Amino acid sequence: MRNKWAILWLLVVLVVGAHQVRFWRSARLDTDVLALLPEDEQAPEVGAATRKLADQAGRELVMLVGAADWDSAQRAADVVKVELSREDSPLKASALDASSLETALELYRPYRDRLLTSSQREWLAKASPEELGGTALMKLYQPAGPKLTDWEADPLGLWPDWWAARASESTARPRDGRLWLSGEGREWVLLAWHSQVSAFALGDEGNITSAVARARAAMEAQVPGSRMVSAGVPLYAEAAASQASSEMSTIGIGSLAAVLLLVWLTFRSVRPIVLVGLSLALGCAVALSVTALVFERVHLLTLVFGSSLVGVAEDYGFHYFAARQGRPPSERWPLMRGLLPGMVLALATSVVAYLALGVAPFPGLRQMALFSATGLVAAFLTVACWFPLLDTGELPVTSFATRFAASLSRWPRFTHTPAWWVGTAVLGLFVVGGLWRLGTRDDVRQLQNAPAHLVSDQRELGRLLGLPSPAQFFLVGGDDSEQVLEREAALKAKLDPLVTQKVLSGYRAVSDWLPSRVQQRADAELSARAEAQAVAAVAEATGEAPTRARFADDVLTPERLLASPASAAIRQQWLGRLGDSHFSIVMLRGLNDPSVLPRVAEVAQGLEGVRWVDKTREISSLLERYRRLMGGLIVLGYLAVLMLLVARFRRQAWRAWVPTVLGTLVTLACFGWVGEPLQLFTVLGLMLLLGMGVDYGIFMLEHPGDNSAWLAVALAGVSTLLSFGLLGLSATPALRSFGLTMLLGEVTIWVLTPCCRLPSGKDVS
C-alpha cells in the first residue's frame, strides 16, 4: 500500500512535469490589472465595455516627439522612426498620419450630403434662398486652393465645417504629411506604433521599453534639445512584468534560501535539505499547472503571491524531520502514521483559509487561492508519500536542534498570577486604542504601482492631445444599432451645455461619425432642399446652369464604417451586440477635476438606455463591499475553527485558538497606531492567519511535552515570518499590506502559542 501511494503520486508528478515544459515554452502570463478585478454583477456589459477599451489599447503605443521648432521636431521624429523600424524592433508603425485622412475622405464622400453638424442643421432650416445663393456664389468665386471636394459636390461649403468638428476631438492636425500639434513651448510630431509581441510575456524577446529607450537616446544625441513623451499599455505591462519578476526572485529565492539554511542548521544533513526542497518545488509546480489548466492565463501577481507559499509548505517536512531526529530508520512509517492526524488537521485549516479567498468574485484572488491551496496539498502529499520511502539513513540529533527544542522549557506560560493579568490588561488597552484609531481605504489603485515616469508621461500626453478618459464614460444601449445611435444623439444634446460651460472639453461618440439612419435621411433631405435653392440662385445670377452632384442612394451603415480603416478612431467604442442588446461607448475629454464627476453623472438621469460608468469608483466600492463581506467571514471562520478544535481537543481547544485571535487583534491595533488603513488585502491576510496560526497550537496539543513538536513549530514560524516578511517588501501596495499583516500576525501568534501550552504531564482530554 505504501509503494502504491508513492507510485500514484509519481505518476501525477510526471504529468505535471510534462505540462510544465509546455507551459514555459508558451507562457501566457497576464499583467493587466483589470484581470484581477470582478465583473460588474448587475451589468456584465460594463465589463465588456472596459475590456473592449483595454483590448484596443493592449498593443498600442503613442508618442509625441517635440523640439523648439518644426524642422527640428521633424528631424527628431525621423530619428525615432528609423530606430524603431529596425528588423529586430518589437514595434511596427501604425497608419496614423495625414494619409489616413484620405482614406476617410474616400469612405465618406458618397455620403457627404447627410453629414451635418447641429449648427449646420439649424442654419439650413432657417436660411432664406437669397442667403443660400449668396453663400454659394461666395464659395464659387473663392480663390483656388486646396479643397476637400469640388463646388458641385458641396456648393455651400458644408463639408469642411463637418470635418473641423471631427478634428476638434484631437489637437493634432495634418502638416507636411505628418500629424502636428503645438504646446508647452514646443512643436510636436505625433507617432503611433503597434507592438508585434505580447507585452505580457516574460523574457528579453521583444523588449519594448528598451527599444523606446534606445530611440530616445539616439534622438537626443542627433537632435539636441528634443524630447519624447510616450505612453501605452505595453510600457505599463513590461514595467509590471519586470517588477513581478524581480519580486518573485526576491521573495521566492529568498524564502527558499532561508528555509534551506534553517534545515541545514537544524539537521546538518543533505537529505532533509533535498527532500524539503523537493516538496517545495513540487508544491509550486503542481500549483502552477493546476492554475494554468483552470484559468486561461496565470496572472503575474499570482506568482508573486504564490512565491510566499514556500514559507508555509515546508511545515510538513519540518514536522516529519523534527520527529525523525534521533530515531532509527525502521520507525519511519510508524512515525508518519502518528504525525498524520495533526498534519491533516493543519492542512485542512490552511486549505480552507486559502480557499476562502475565492469567495469574493475576484479572478485574481481565485487564482491565488487555487494556487496556494493546491500547492499546500501537493507539498503535503510529497511528504506523506515519499519522505518515509526516501529517508533511509540515520538522522542524529544536532546541538542546534537540542538548544532550540530545549528553549520551550524557558518559555513563559500563561498562569493565573497578578503579573500575567496586568500584562493582559496592558495588551487589552493597546488593542482597544489601536482599533479605535483604525481607518479604512478601498482604492483600486492599490492593485498596481506604475513607475512615476510612465504616469507623468501619460498625463502629459493626455493633456497635449486632449485624450478622453478610459475610466469614466457613458454606456449607451438599445434594441438595435439604430436605437443606440439615436440615444447617443439625445445624450450629446445634454452634454453640449457642459462643454459650453467648460465643465468638459468635449466628447467622442460613434454617432459623430455615423449618424442614425433617420438622421442621415433627414439631413440628406435638408441639404438637398437648401443646396437646390443655392444652385438655382447661382444659375439665375450667372446665367449658367450648374448642377448639384449626386450622392449614394443608401445610408452609411455601421458594418460599412467598421470594415473601413477610417473607423480606427471610434471602433473601440462600438460594442455591437451583447446578449439581446446593442451597446456603444461615449467617451469624455477634460475630466481632470474629480469634483465635476457627480454633475456629469446627472446627465444620464432620465435618458433611457444610458448609464454613467465610473470604473474607478465602482471597483473601489466593490473592494469596500468585499472587505466587509470577508470581515464577516473571518468571524464565522473563527467560530468554525473553534468548533473543529473543540471536537478534537475538548476543553483545551482554547490553547490553539486564543493565540490566533490575539494575533489578529494585535495586527489590527498596530495598523491603527501607525496609521496604516484597513483594506481588502489586509482582511485577506487575516483570513490566512486564521488557517495557518492554529497549526502551531494544533501540533503543540497533538504532541504535548514533545520537544520535537516545538522544534518543528519554531522552525515553521521562523520560515513563515521570513517568507511573508519578504512579501511585505513588494512594490504593489496591496501585496505589501498583505505581507505586513501576515508578518505582524505570525510574530504575535508564534510568541503566544507556547505561552498557552499544556502544563507538563497533562494531556488534551
mmCIF file with all atom_site columns, C-alpha atoms in Angstrom, residues 437-443 446 624 627-628 675-680 683:
data_model
loop_
_atom_site.group_PDB
_atom_site.id
_atom_site.type_symbol
_atom_site.label_atom_id
_atom_site.label_alt_id
_atom_site.label_comp_id
_atom_site.label_asym_id
_atom_site.label_entity_id
_atom_site.label_seq_id
_atom_site.pdbx_PDB_ins_code
_atom_site.Cartn_x
_atom_site.Cartn_y
_atom_site.Cartn_z
_atom_site.occupancy
_atom_site.B_iso_or_equiv
_atom_site.pdbx_formal_charge
_atom_site.auth_seq_id
_atom_site.auth_comp_id
_atom_site.auth_asym_id
_atom_site.auth_atom_id
_atom_site.pdbx_PDB_model_num
ATOM 1  C CA . ARG A 1 437 ? -7.742  54.676 15.602 1.00 0.00 ? 437 ARG A CA 1
ATOM 2  C CA . LEU A 1 438 ? -8.031  52.173 12.741 1.00 0.00 ? 438 LEU A CA 1
ATOM 3  C CA . GLY A 1 439 ? -9.258  53.640 9.452  1.00 0.00 ? 439 GLY A CA 1
ATOM 4  C CA . THR A 1 440 ? -10.165 52.123 6.094  1.00 0.00 ? 440 THR A CA 1
ATOM 5  C CA . ARG A 1 441 ? -9.199  52.752 2.479  1.00 0.00 ? 441 ARG A CA 1
ATOM 6  C CA . ASP A 1 442 ? -10.643 50.949 -0.518 1.00 0.00 ? 442 ASP A CA 1
ATOM 7  C CA . ASP A 1 443 ? -8.925  52.171 -3.650 1.00 0.00 ? 443 ASP A CA 1
ATOM 8  C CA . GLN A 1 446 ? -3.707  49.766 -4.580 1.00 0.00 ? 446 GLN A CA 1
ATOM 9  C CA . GLU A 1 624 ? -15.156 48.022 0.151  1.00 0.00 ? 624 GLU A CA 1
ATOM 10 C CA . ARG A 1 627 ? -13.774 43.847 2.597  1.00 0.00 ? 627 ARG A CA 1
ATOM 11 C CA . ARG A 1 628 ? -16.889 43.941 4.749  1.00 0.00 ? 628 ARG A CA 1
ATOM 12 C CA . GLY A 1 675 ? -1.969  54.967 10.608 1.00 0.00 ? 675 GLY A CA 1
ATOM 13 C CA . GLU A 1 676 ? -1.984  52.069 8.125  1.00 0.00 ? 676 GLU A CA 1
ATOM 14 C CA . PRO A 1 677 ? -5.545  51.800 6.755  1.00 0.00 ? 677 PRO A CA 1
ATOM 15 C CA . LEU A 1 678 ? -7.575  48.625 6.695  1.00 0.00 ? 678 LEU A CA 1
ATOM 16 C CA . GLN A 1 679 ? -8.225  47.343 3.173  1.00 0.00 ? 679 GLN A CA 1
ATOM 17 C CA . LEU A 1 680 ? -9.411  44.177 1.472  1.00 0.00 ? 680 LEU A CA 1
ATOM 18 C CA . VAL A 1 683 ? -8.575  41.290 5.673  1.00 0.00 ? 683 VAL A CA 1
#
